[in-house]
Amino acid sequence: MKRVVLHIDRLVLRGFDREDQAGIAEGLRAELGRLLATPQAAQALMAQHSVPRLKVAALRIAPGAQATAVGEQTAQGIVRGMQS
């Protein structure tokens, strides 16, 4: 079994309150862990070796969405970006 280590040095979230940062980060961490646990996602990540910067396509966030849901959607966008 291979081990995948993912470092996010900087996450830029514009338009969110500071109080939501921890919830967004937690949703992001949990969803990335879930999504990257699949063999397909892990293979896509390992095939890229090192990605200095990954720009994620714009996400549509529903008004009033929970902070963790924003993190989850962000994680989904990151994985989509890795696979394209």
Coordinates of N, CA and C in Angstrom, one line a residue:
M1 N 0.8 -1.2 0.0 CA 0.0 0.0 0.0 C 0.9 1.2 0.0
K2 N 0.6 2.2 -0.9 CA 1.4 3.4 -1.0 C 0.7 4.4 -0.1
R3 N 1.5 5.3 0.4 CA 1.1 6.4 1.2 C 1.1 7.7 0.4
V4 N 0.0 8.4 0.5 CA -0.1 9.7 -0.2 C -0.1 10.8 0.8
V5 N 0.8 11.8 0.6 CA 1.0 12.9 1.5 C 0.6 14.1 0.7
L6 N -0.3 14.9 1.2 CA -0.8 16.1 0.5 C -0.6 17.3 1.4
H7 N 0.2 18.3 0.9 CA 0.4 19.5 1.7 C -0.3 20.6 1.0
I8 N -1.1 21.4 1.7 CA -1.7 22.6 1.1 C -1.0 23.7 1.9
D9 N -0.2 24.4 1.2 CA 0.6 25.5 1.9 C -0.3 26.8 2.0
R10 N -1.2 27.0 1.1 CA -2.0 28.2 1.2 C -3.3 27.9 0.5
L11 N -4.4 28.3 1.2 CA -5.7 28.1 0.7 C -6.3 29.5 0.7
V12 N -6.7 30.0 -0.4 CA -7.2 31.4 -0.5 C -8.7 31.3 -0.7
L13 N -9.4 31.8 0.3 CA -10.9 31.8 0.3 C -11.3 33.3 0.4
R14 N -11.9 33.8 -0.6 CA -12.3 35.2 -0.6 C -13.8 35.2 -0.3
G15 N -14.2 36.2 0.5 CA -15.6 36.4 0.7 C -16.2 35.6 1.9
F16 N -15.4 35.0 2.7 CA -15.9 34.2 3.9 C -15.4 34.9 5.2
D17 N -16.3 34.8 6.2 CA -16.0 35.3 7.5 C -14.8 34.5 8.2
R18 N -14.1 35.2 9.0 CA -13.0 34.6 9.7 C -13.5 33.4 10.6
E19 N -14.7 33.6 11.1 CA -15.3 32.6 12.0 C -15.5 31.3 11.3
D20 N -15.6 31.3 10.0 CA -15.9 30.1 9.2 C -14.6 29.4 8.8
Q21 N -13.5 29.9 9.0 CA -12.2 29.3 8.6 C -12.0 27.9 9.1
A22 N -12.2 27.7 10.4 CA -12.0 26.4 11.0 C -13.0 25.3 10.4
G23 N -14.2 25.7 10.2 CA -15.2 24.8 9.6 C -14.9 24.5 8.2
I24 N -14.5 25.5 7.4 CA -14.1 25.2 6.0 C -12.9 24.3 6.0
A25 N -11.9 24.5 6.8 CA -10.7 23.7 6.8 C -11.1 22.2 7.2
E26 N -12.0 22.1 8.2 CA -12.3 20.7 8.7 C -13.1 20.0 7.6
G27 N -14.0 20.7 6.9 CA -14.7 20.0 5.8 C -13.8 19.7 4.7
L28 N -12.8 20.5 4.4 CA -11.8 20.3 3.3 C -11.0 19.0 3.7
R29 N -10.5 19.0 4.9 CA -9.7 17.9 5.4 C -10.4 16.5 5.3
A30 N -11.6 16.5 5.8 CA -12.4 15.3 5.9 C -12.8 14.8 4.5
E31 N -13.2 15.7 3.6 CA -13.6 15.3 2.3 C -12.4 14.9 1.4
L32 N -11.3 15.6 1.6 CA -10.1 15.1 0.8 C -9.7 13.7 1.3
G33 N -9.7 13.5 2.6 CA -9.4 12.2 3.1 C -10.3 11.1 2.5
R34 N -11.6 11.4 2.4 CA -12.6 10.4 1.9 C -12.3 10.2 0.4
L35 N -12.2 11.3 -0.4 CA -12.0 11.2 -1.8 C -10.7 10.6 -2.2
L36 N -9.6 10.9 -1.5 CA -8.3 10.4 -1.9 C -8.1 9.0 -1.4
A37 N -9.1 8.5 -0.7 CA -9.0 7.1 -0.3 C -9.3 6.1 -1.4
T38 N -9.9 6.6 -2.5 CA -10.3 5.8 -3.6 C -9.0 5.5 -4.4
P39 N -8.9 4.3 -5.0 CA -7.7 4.0 -5.8 C -7.5 4.9 -7.0
Q40 N -8.6 5.3 -7.6 CA -8.5 6.2 -8.8 C -7.9 7.5 -8.5
A41 N -8.4 8.1 -7.4 CA -7.9 9.4 -7.0 C -6.5 9.4 -6.6
A42 N -6.1 8.3 -5.8 CA -4.7 8.2 -5.4 C -3.8 8.0 -6.6
Q43 N -4.2 7.2 -7.6 CA -3.4 7.1 -8.8 C -3.2 8.4 -9.5
A44 N -4.3 9.1 -9.7 CA -4.2 10.4 -10.3 C -3.3 11.4 -9.6
L45 N -3.3 11.3 -8.3 CA -2.4 12.2 -7.5 C -1.0 11.8 -7.7
M46 N -0.7 10.5 -7.6 CA 0.7 10.0 -7.7 C 1.2 10.2 -9.1
A47 N 0.4 10.2 -10.1 CA 0.8 10.4 -11.5 C 1.3 11.8 -11.7
Q48 N 0.9 12.7 -10.9 CA 1.3 14.1 -11.0 C 2.6 14.4 -10.3
H49 N 3.1 13.6 -9.5 CA 4.3 13.8 -8.7 C 4.3 15.0 -7.9
S50 N 4.5 16.2 -8.4 CA 4.5 17.4 -7.6 C 3.7 18.5 -8.4
V51 N 2.8 19.1 -7.8 CA 2.0 20.1 -8.4 C 2.2 21.4 -7.6
P52 N 3.0 22.3 -8.1 CA 3.3 23.5 -7.3 C 2.1 24.4 -7.1
R53 N 1.2 24.3 -8.0 CA 0.0 25.2 -7.9 C -1.2 24.5 -8.6
L54 N -2.3 24.5 -8.0 CA -3.5 23.9 -8.6 C -4.6 24.9 -8.5
K55 N -5.1 25.4 -9.6 CA -6.1 26.4 -9.6 C -7.4 25.6 -9.8
V56 N -8.3 25.8 -8.9 CA -9.6 25.1 -8.9 C -10.6 25.9 -9.6
A57 N -11.4 25.3 -10.4 CA -12.5 26.0 -11.2 C -13.5 26.6 -10.2
A58 N -14.1 27.6 -10.6 CA -15.1 28.3 -9.7 C -16.1 27.4 -9.1
L59 N -16.4 27.5 -7.9 CA -17.4 26.7 -7.2 C -18.7 27.5 -6.9
R60 N -19.8 26.9 -7.1 CA -21.1 27.6 -6.8 C -21.5 27.2 -5.4
I61 N -21.4 28.1 -4.4 CA -21.8 27.9 -3.1 C -23.2 28.4 -2.8
A62 N -24.0 27.6 -2.3 CA -25.4 28.0 -2.0 C -25.4 29.1 -0.9
P63 N -26.2 30.1 -1.0 CA -26.3 31.1 0.1 C -26.7 30.4 1.4
G64 N -26.0 30.7 2.5 CA -26.2 30.2 3.8 C -25.6 28.8 4.0
A65 N -24.8 28.3 3.1 CA -24.2 27.0 3.2 C -23.3 26.9 4.5
Q66 N -23.4 25.8 5.1 CA -22.5 25.6 6.3 C -21.0 25.6 5.9
A67 N -20.2 26.1 6.8 CA -18.8 26.2 6.5 C -18.2 24.8 6.1
T68 N -18.6 23.7 6.8 CA -18.0 22.4 6.4 C -18.4 22.0 5.0
A69 N -19.6 22.4 4.6 CA -20.1 22.1 3.2 C -19.2 22.8 2.2
V70 N -18.8 24.1 2.6 CA -17.9 24.8 1.7 C -16.6 24.1 1.5
G71 N -16.1 23.6 2.6 CA -14.8 22.8 2.6 C -15.0 21.6 1.8
E72 N -16.1 20.9 1.9 CA -16.3 19.7 1.2 C -16.4 20.0 -0.3
Q73 N -17.1 21.0 -0.7 CA -17.2 21.4 -2.1 C -15.8 21.8 -2.7
T74 N -15.0 22.4 -1.9 CA -13.7 22.8 -2.3 C -12.8 21.6 -2.5
A75 N -12.9 20.6 -1.6 CA -12.2 19.4 -1.8 C -12.6 18.7 -3.1
Q76 N -13.8 18.6 -3.4 CA -14.3 18.0 -4.6 C -13.7 18.7 -5.8
G77 N -13.7 20.1 -5.7 CA -13.1 20.8 -6.8 C -11.6 20.5 -7.0
I78 N -10.9 20.4 -5.9 CA -9.5 20.0 -5.9 C -9.2 18.7 -6.6
V79 N -10.0 17.7 -6.2 CA -9.9 16.4 -6.8 C -10.2 16.4 -8.3
R80 N -11.3 17.1 -8.7 CA -11.6 17.3 -10.1 C -10.4 17.9 -10.9
G81 N -9.8 18.9 -10.3 CA -8.7 19.6 -10.9 C -7.5 18.7 -11.1
M82 N -7.3 17.8 -10.1 CA -6.2 16.8 -10.2 C -6.4 15.8 -11.3
Q83 N -7.7 15.5 -11.6 CA -8.0 14.4 -12.5 C -8.1 15.0 -13.9
S84 N -8.1 16.3 -14.1 CA -8.2 16.8 -15.5 C -6.9 17.0 -16.1

